[in-house]
Structures are given as structure tokens and as C-alpha cells.
């Protein structure tokens, strides 16, 4: 096991706010620029999520302070750990806990973080795999676990994944299909139908099919993983079977939810919120162990691209425009 050393300078993408507005800038930082946290990590990889696109694209509402290093994921090796929870050289993963939003995140070659927020890299995996999973895959696994916890089983019927061509949706389709579920994928990008079938979807529908006109529609879904929110989520709830579970984990289609109590009090539908940001440590570790078992690197190869740090500003605009399929790993070099 090689132990990384702390460099005198290192590269990072910083988000600045000045009279010209909010903008990204590549900077060379020193260890003195890092604040907070009890653990130094040599970051090897990060990833690109929709929230990262909003941050790097200068959209308001994500970043809580300036200047800041965005990037809500990171994977690397421990340089030093004041708490003693990790030894130098230990491979670790960090998603959520406010990194890349409230505190500096993964788009830096060195990060100072809290050891309590780290997860050991699962055995038999590597750091690139961890970021091909990232927050998107972690969120998808939490959603699948929520369906299972609610008693949803493959023999109970179809499950729906909305926003299926995105990072969370793509991973959820694969995980549910691998677990034996009959998966229907909903997408606003009809050109992605073959891609989604390749992930295991048995049917691909347009998002317009989820526009419910009534509080209760014909029962169809035993379970739902919704990454979209808004009218798509409302329609999915109205079509969920008695005692089905809807796991809600996104709002790309809108934050408002216009529905009624009837699916919940007449069908016993469960609406489960998925918060990957502050997921407790025991469940977080369990989800990563499941991912290592159910989502090996080979399963992600066809849906993952690896790009350098320099490409982030352009990639941010692409993901916001709905032009990024699957997962994007950022190589910190």
C-alpha cells in the first residue's frame, strides 16, 4: 500500500462570486487554503452529478458560500487522520454531508474532510469504480433498499424508474433488473430507449404517460424510483398499486407536488423520501457493500465516461441541458 504525501501545491476548481457574477476558476492551492475537517485525503477521482452541474454552471441555490470548491463526491487515499479512524494510505469514499455545497468538495487534488463522514472503500473494488457509482449510484441503491424495506418483491409486478436515462435512473434500472424486477423506464429522451433496454428495462415509456388526470388512476406499479418530482411523481403515485412504495429522490422536473391523500389512505401507498446527503453511517456502509456486490465495475463500463478536471465547465452545461447519459468520472490526475 502506497502512502500519499501532502504536496506543497495542488490544483482545484473554485467557484467565485464577484461583481461579474458567479464563475468557475482553476487555481493552485496550498495546504493552508484547506479549512475544517480532521482528515486530509489525496483525491484521485470525483464525479459529475446534476447538482454539480448547477454549482459549476453558476446557478443559484446550491452553493452556500464563496469561494468554494464544488464536487459532492470524492474518492482517494488518506494522507493523515487526526482522529485515528483511518491510517495513511487507506482508500476512502465520501459522498454528501454538505461537501461541495457548504464546505469544500471533491474538485480538488487534496481535500480536508471529517473522518466521521468517510466510508472505507469496499473490498474488491477500486477508487474509479467508487466514483462511477458516486452519489447517483449510492442514491439509487438507497431507493432500491427503500422498496425492499417496504416489502416490494419482483413477483408483485412492474416497477417504474423515472428520469431513467440520468445517473440515478440508469443505476436504478440496472440494480432493479439484476434483482429480478420487471422494470419500466420512463424518459423524456426517446432516443435513449435502446440504451435503457440494454440496462435491463423491459419497457420504455415517455414521461407524458405519467400525467395523471385523476387522484387515482389504474393500478400499475408495485414500486417506483422517482428522480424527477413534480407532475411525473404525482402521476406515478396515482398509478401505484395497493401497498406499493414510491421512493422519491429528485426534483429535476419540479419541486412542487400536486396530489391528494387518496393514494395513501385508500391504497396504503408509501412515499419514502431518499436523503443521500445525511444518510446515517450504518446504512451508508451497508449500501456501499451492496453496491460492491450488485454493481461490479464491468456493469458500469458501458455507461461511464472519464474526463479530466479541465472539462468540468463544459460538462456542467451539458448535464443541465440533458445531454449527459449515465455516469461521468472526473480524473483529478
C-alpha positions as a Python dict, from the first residue, in 0.01 Angstrom:
ca = {
    (1, 'X'): (0, 0, 0),
    (2, 'X'): (149, 334, -104),
    (3, 'X'): (104, 628, 130),
    (4, 'X'): (41, 959, -49),
    (5, 'X'): (232, 1266, 64),
    (6, 'X'): (92, 1615, 106),
    (7, 'X'): (206, 1829, -189),
    (8, 'X'): (316, 2190, -147),
    (9, 'X'): (64, 2299, -410),
    (10, 'X'): (-227, 2128, -584),
    (11, 'X'): (-496, 2210, -838),
    (12, 'X'): (-863, 2277, -773),
    (13, 'X'): (-1169, 2419, -942),
    (14, 'X'): (-1302, 2707, -733),
    (15, 'X'): (-1634, 2886, -764),
    (16, 'X'): (-1606, 3262, -719),
    (17, 'X'): (-1867, 3536, -682),
    (18, 'X'): (-1784, 3896, -764),
    (19, 'X'): (-1928, 4194, -950),
    (20, 'X'): (-1918, 3990, -1272),
    (21, 'X'): (-2136, 3719, -1120),
    (22, 'X'): (-2071, 3356, -1027),
    (23, 'X'): (-1795, 3183, -1220),
    (24, 'X'): (-1555, 2887, -1206),
    (25, 'X'): (-1179, 2936, -1192),
    (26, 'X'): (-895, 2683, -1184),
    (27, 'X'): (-649, 2767, -907),
    (28, 'X'): (-332, 2631, -750),
    (29, 'X'): (-390, 2595, -375),
    (30, 'X'): (-166, 2518, -77),
    (31, 'X'): (-246, 2313, 235),
    (32, 'X'): (-301, 2640, 421),
    (33, 'X'): (-605, 2703, 199),
    (34, 'X'): (-783, 2396, 338),
    (35, 'X'): (-1003, 2451, 642),
    (36, 'X'): (-1212, 2234, 875),
    (37, 'X'): (-1203, 1856, 896),
    (38, 'X'): (-965, 1623, 1076),
    (39, 'X'): (-852, 1419, 775),
    (40, 'X'): (-651, 1500, 465),
    (41, 'X'): (-731, 1297, 153),
    (42, 'X'): (-539, 1279, -174),
    (43, 'X'): (-833, 1286, -413),
    (44, 'X'): (-792, 1063, -717),
    (45, 'X'): (-1142, 1085, -865),
    (46, 'X'): (-1465, 1276, -828),
    (47, 'X'): (-1779, 1264, -1041),
    (48, 'X'): (-2038, 1481, -1211),
    (49, 'X'): (-2393, 1490, -1077),
    (50, 'X'): (-2684, 1716, -1170),
    (51, 'X'): (-2626, 1918, -853),
    (52, 'X'): (-2261, 1963, -954),
    (53, 'X'): (-2380, 2091, -1290),
    (54, 'X'): (-2592, 2353, -1114),
    (55, 'X'): (-2299, 2456, -896),
    (56, 'X'): (-2032, 2478, -1167),
    (57, 'X'): (-2282, 2632, -1407),
    (58, 'X'): (-2325, 2921, -1164),
    (59, 'X'): (-2690, 2852, -1093),
    (60, 'X'): (-2814, 2987, -760),
    (61, 'X'): (-2940, 2777, -471),
    (62, 'X'): (-2670, 2508, -439),
    (63, 'X'): (-2353, 2671, -307),
    (64, 'X'): (-2378, 2814, 43),
    (65, 'X'): (-2063, 3025, 45),
    (66, 'X'): (-1793, 3167, -183),
    (67, 'X'): (-1522, 3097, -271),
    (68, 'X'): (-1576, 2724, -254),
    (69, 'X'): (-1460, 2404, -423),
    (70, 'X'): (-1764, 2220, -563),
    (71, 'X'): (-1797, 1844, -617),
    (72, 'X'): (-2033, 1641, -396),
    (73, 'X'): (-1829, 1319, -432),
    (74, 'X'): (-1469, 1218, -387),
    (75, 'X'): (-1257, 905, -366),
    (76, 'X'): (-892, 885, -270),
    (77, 'X'): (-634, 780, -13),
    (78, 'X'): (-588, 916, 337),
    (79, 'X'): (-279, 1133, 382),
    (80, 'X'): (-331, 1186, 755),
    (81, 'X'): (-614, 1144, 1005),
    (82, 'X'): (-611, 1324, 1339),
    (83, 'X'): (-894, 1111, 1483),
    (84, 'X'): (-711, 784, 1418),
    (85, 'X'): (-1017, 639, 1244),
    (86, 'X'): (-812, 582, 929),
    (87, 'X'): (-447, 508, 861),
    (88, 'X'): (-237, 683, 596),
    (89, 'X'): (-293, 514, 261),
    (90, 'X'): (-644, 384, 343),
    (91, 'X'): (-873, 413, 38),
    (92, 'X'): (-1191, 601, 124),
    (93, 'X'): (-1510, 735, -32),
    (94, 'X'): (-1710, 1043, 60),
    (95, 'X'): (-2050, 1145, -72),
    (96, 'X'): (-2286, 1400, 77),
    (97, 'X'): (-2256, 1561, 421),
    (98, 'X'): (-2255, 1902, 255),
    (99, 'X'): (-1926, 1871, 68),
    (100, 'X'): (-1926, 2075, -249),
    (101, 'X'): (-2215, 2281, -110),
    (102, 'X'): (-2140, 2411, 242),
    (103, 'X'): (-1775, 2302, 262),
    (104, 'X'): (-1507, 2240, 1),
    (105, 'X'): (-1570, 1933, -211),
    (106, 'X'): (-1416, 1687, -450),
    (107, 'X'): (-1291, 1901, -739),
    (108, 'X'): (-950, 1941, -574),
    (109, 'X'): (-646, 1716, -572),
    (110, 'X'): (-635, 1738, -191),
    (111, 'X'): (-934, 1771, 45),
    (112, 'X'): (-968, 1824, 419),
    (113, 'X'): (-1277, 1639, 547),
    (114, 'X'): (-1432, 1491, 860),
    (115, 'X'): (-1329, 1131, 922),
    (116, 'X'): (-1680, 1051, 1051),
    (117, 'X'): (-1821, 1123, 704),
    (118, 'X'): (-1587, 882, 523),
    (119, 'X'): (-1668, 527, 416),
    (120, 'X'): (-1394, 265, 365),
    (121, 'X'): (-1366, 158, 3),
    (122, 'X'): (-1539, -183, -17),
    (123, 'X'): (-1309, -482, -62),
    (124, 'X'): (-1260, -594, -419),
    (125, 'X'): (-1330, -251, -569),
    (126, 'X'): (-1119, 48, -669),
    (127, 'X'): (-1145, 425, -649),
    (128, 'X'): (-1252, 471, -1012),
    (129, 'X'): (-1539, 227, -955),
    (130, 'X'): (-1645, 421, -648),
    (131, 'X'): (-1686, 739, -848),
    (132, 'X'): (-1854, 562, -1139),
    (133, 'X'): (-2109, 481, -868),
    (134, 'X'): (-2087, 812, -681),
    (135, 'X'): (-2382, 994, -528),
    (136, 'X'): (-2601, 886, -817),
    (137, 'X'): (-2542, 515, -765),
    (138, 'X'): (-2550, 548, -388),
    (139, 'X'): (-2885, 728, -410),
    (140, 'X'): (-3019, 462, -646),
    (141, 'X'): (-2919, 188, -403),
    (142, 'X'): (-3086, 366, -112),
    (143, 'X'): (-3404, 388, -323),
    (144, 'X'): (-3392, 17, -408),
    (145, 'X'): (-3337, -65, -41),
    (146, 'X'): (-3642, 151, 47),
    (147, 'X'): (-3858, -53, -191),
    (148, 'X'): (-3728, -375, -37),
    (149, 'X'): (-3782, -244, 316),
    (150, 'X'): (-4142, -167, 218),
    (151, 'X'): (-4199, -525, 110),
    (152, 'X'): (-4183, -476, -268),
    (153, 'X'): (-4083, -803, -437),
    (154, 'X'): (-4038, -898, -805),
    (155, 'X'): (-4344, -1126, -806),
    (156, 'X'): (-4569, -832, -716),
    (157, 'X'): (-4544, -673, -1060),
    (158, 'X'): (-4378, -395, -1255),
    (159, 'X'): (-4159, -130, -1100),
    (160, 'X'): (-4112, 212, -1255),
    (161, 'X'): (-3799, 426, -1278),
    (162, 'X'): (-3847, 787, -1388),
    (163, 'X'): (-3575, 1003, -1537),
    (164, 'X'): (-3426, 670, -1630),
    (165, 'X'): (-3152, 793, -1864),
    (166, 'X'): (-2985, 1002, -1594),
    (167, 'X'): (-2722, 886, -1347),
    (168, 'X'): (-2957, 782, -1065),
    (169, 'X'): (-3215, 643, -1305),
    (170, 'X'): (-2966, 441, -1509),
    (171, 'X'): (-2824, 279, -1198),
    (172, 'X'): (-3169, 209, -1053),
    (173, 'X'): (-3277, 36, -1375),
    (174, 'X'): (-2971, -187, -1365),
    (175, 'X'): (-2998, -267, -993),
    (176, 'X'): (-3370, -349, -1008),
    (177, 'X'): (-3333, -559, -1322),
    (178, 'X'): (-3042, -752, -1168),
    (179, 'X'): (-3260, -817, -861),
    (180, 'X'): (-3523, -982, -1079),
    (181, 'X'): (-3775, -700, -1116),
    (182, 'X'): (-3964, -624, -1436),
    (183, 'X'): (-3858, -263, -1490),
    (184, 'X'): (-4039, 4, -1688),
    (185, 'X'): (-3816, 302, -1765),
    (186, 'X'): (-3967, 646, -1815),
    (187, 'X'): (-3769, 910, -2000),
    (188, 'X'): (-3819, 1235, -2187),
    (189, 'X'): (-3545, 1127, -2431),
    (190, 'X'): (-3695, 872, -2669),
    (191, 'X'): (-3356, 825, -2839),
    (192, 'X'): (-3233, 652, -2521),
    (193, 'X'): (-3477, 359, -2548),
    (194, 'X'): (-3217, 108, -2672),
    (195, 'X'): (-2971, 224, -2405),
    (196, 'X'): (-3230, 166, -2132),
    (197, 'X'): (-3325, -177, -2263),
    (198, 'X'): (-2956, -262, -2258),
    (199, 'X'): (-2955, -180, -1887),
    (200, 'X'): (-3239, -425, -1830),
    (201, 'X'): (-3560, -230, -1883),
    (202, 'X'): (-3836, -447, -2028),
    (203, 'X'): (-4040, -145, -2141),
    (204, 'X'): (-3961, 221, -2211),
    (205, 'X'): (-4233, 486, -2192),
    (206, 'X'): (-4240, 861, -2242),
    (207, 'X'): (-4288, 1085, -1942),
    (208, 'X'): (-4619, 1206, -2086),
    (209, 'X'): (-4770, 869, -1995),
    (210, 'X'): (-4738, 963, -1628),
    (211, 'X'): (-4953, 1275, -1643),
    (212, 'X'): (-5240, 1168, -1418),
    (213, 'X'): (-5571, 1346, -1469),
    (214, 'X'): (-5733, 1196, -1159),
    (215, 'X'): (-5624, 1147, -797),
    (216, 'X'): (-5632, 770, -851),
    (217, 'X'): (-5552, 606, -1185),
    (218, 'X'): (-5548, 239, -1281),
    (219, 'X'): (-5308, 50, -1055),
    (220, 'X'): (-4987, -45, -1232),
    (221, 'X'): (-4665, -3, -1034),
    (222, 'X'): (-4565, -224, -741),
    (223, 'X'): (-4285, 21, -668),
    (224, 'X'): (-4140, 341, -808),
    (225, 'X'): (-3799, 506, -804),
    (226, 'X'): (-3867, 869, -895),
    (227, 'X'): (-3580, 1103, -981),
    (228, 'X'): (-3795, 1373, -1142),
    (229, 'X'): (-4052, 1508, -896),
    (230, 'X'): (-4330, 1743, -999),
    (231, 'X'): (-4608, 1615, -1220),
    (232, 'X'): (-4417, 1296, -1300),
    (233, 'X'): (-4410, 1200, -933),
    (234, 'X'): (-4777, 1288, -889),
    (235, 'X'): (-4870, 1067, -1183),
    (236, 'X'): (-4656, 780, -1057),
    (237, 'X'): (-4822, 796, -714),
    (238, 'X'): (-5169, 791, -869),
    (239, 'X'): (-5080, 471, -1059),
    (240, 'X'): (-4907, 286, -774),
    (241, 'X'): (-5064, -39, -660),
    (242, 'X'): (-5216, -101, -318),
    (243, 'X'): (-4941, -108, -53),
    (244, 'X'): (-4680, -11, -311),
    (245, 'X'): (-4377, 204, -229),
    (246, 'X'): (-4265, 520, -408),
    (247, 'X'): (-3906, 626, -338),
    (248, 'X'): (-3861, 996, -420),
    (249, 'X'): (-3505, 1119, -468),
    (250, 'X'): (-3502, 1405, -719),
    (251, 'X'): (-3665, 1723, -845),
    (252, 'X'): (-3529, 1774, -1196),
    (253, 'X'): (-3889, 1812, -1318),
    (254, 'X'): (-4007, 2040, -1039),
    (255, 'X'): (-4011, 2072, -661),
    (256, 'X'): (-4388, 2110, -620),
    (257, 'X'): (-4608, 1804, -572),
    (258, 'X'): (-4978, 1833, -655),
    (259, 'X'): (-5155, 1519, -541),
    (260, 'X'): (-5421, 1411, -290),
    (261, 'X'): (-5428, 1194, 18),
    (262, 'X'): (-5629, 924, -161),
    (263, 'X'): (-5336, 705, -279),
    (264, 'X'): (-5213, 700, 79),
    (265, 'X'): (-5539, 642, 268),
    (266, 'X'): (-5724, 427, 13),
    (267, 'X'): (-5436, 220, -123),
    (268, 'X'): (-5183, 245, 158),
    (269, 'X'): (-4916, 374, -79),
    (270, 'X'): (-4592, 466, 99),
    (271, 'X'): (-4398, 773, -12),
    (272, 'X'): (-4039, 722, 102),
    (273, 'X'): (-3802, 1016, 87),
    (274, 'X'): (-3441, 935, -4),
    (275, 'X'): (-3182, 1166, 152),
    (276, 'X'): (-2839, 1052, 45),
    (277, 'X'): (-2674, 1361, 191),
    (278, 'X'): (-2717, 1282, 562),
    (279, 'X'): (-2781, 909, 542),
    (280, 'X'): (-2665, 756, 876),
    (281, 'X'): (-2328, 580, 873),
    (282, 'X'): (-2452, 220, 928),
    (283, 'X'): (-2699, 236, 638),
    (284, 'X'): (-2443, 423, 427),
    (285, 'X'): (-2187, 145, 472),
    (286, 'X'): (-2450, -122, 407),
    (287, 'X'): (-2547, 47, 81),
    (288, 'X'): (-2185, 62, -36),
    (289, 'X'): (-2135, -306, 45),
    (290, 'X'): (-2447, -388, -157),
    (291, 'X'): (-2320, -178, -444),
    (292, 'X'): (-1989, -364, -442),
    (293, 'X'): (-2182, -691, -468),
    (294, 'X'): (-2457, -592, -713),
    (295, 'X'): (-2289, -330, -930),
    (296, 'X'): (-1941, -451, -1031),
    (297, 'X'): (-1716, -237, -1246),
    (298, 'X'): (-1797, -437, -1557),
    (299, 'X'): (-2163, -346, -1526),
    (300, 'X'): (-2076, 24, -1530),
    (301, 'X'): (-1818, 27, -1808),
    (302, 'X'): (-2070, 91, -2083),
    (303, 'X'): (-2244, 375, -1900),
    (304, 'X'): (-1939, 560, -1765),
    (305, 'X'): (-1710, 816, -1923),
    (306, 'X'): (-1392, 951, -1764),
    (307, 'X'): (-1299, 1314, -1820),
    (308, 'X'): (-1027, 1547, -1685),
    (309, 'X'): (-1085, 1830, -1438),
    (310, 'X'): (-1043, 2087, -1719),
    (311, 'X'): (-1363, 1965, -1887),
    (312, 'X'): (-1590, 2042, -1593),
    (313, 'X'): (-1727, 2383, -1701),
    (314, 'X'): (-1839, 2244, -2036),
    (315, 'X'): (-1972, 1924, -1880),
    (316, 'X'): (-2178, 2126, -1632),
    (317, 'X'): (-2369, 2293, -1913),
    (318, 'X'): (-2417, 1961, -2090),
    (319, 'X'): (-2569, 1786, -1789),
    (320, 'X'): (-2805, 2079, -1728),
    (321, 'X'): (-2914, 2056, -2092),
    (322, 'X'): (-2992, 1685, -2052),
    (323, 'X'): (-2707, 1584, -2281),
    (324, 'X'): (-2512, 1362, -2038),
    (325, 'X'): (-2600, 993, -2028),
    (326, 'X'): (-2513, 767, -1738),
    (327, 'X'): (-2212, 849, -1524),
    (328, 'X'): (-1913, 1082, -1563),
    (329, 'X'): (-1598, 1024, -1355),
    (330, 'X'): (-1367, 1323, -1309),
    (331, 'X'): (-998, 1227, -1304),
    (332, 'X'): (-805, 1459, -1072),
    (333, 'X'): (-477, 1345, -1228),
}
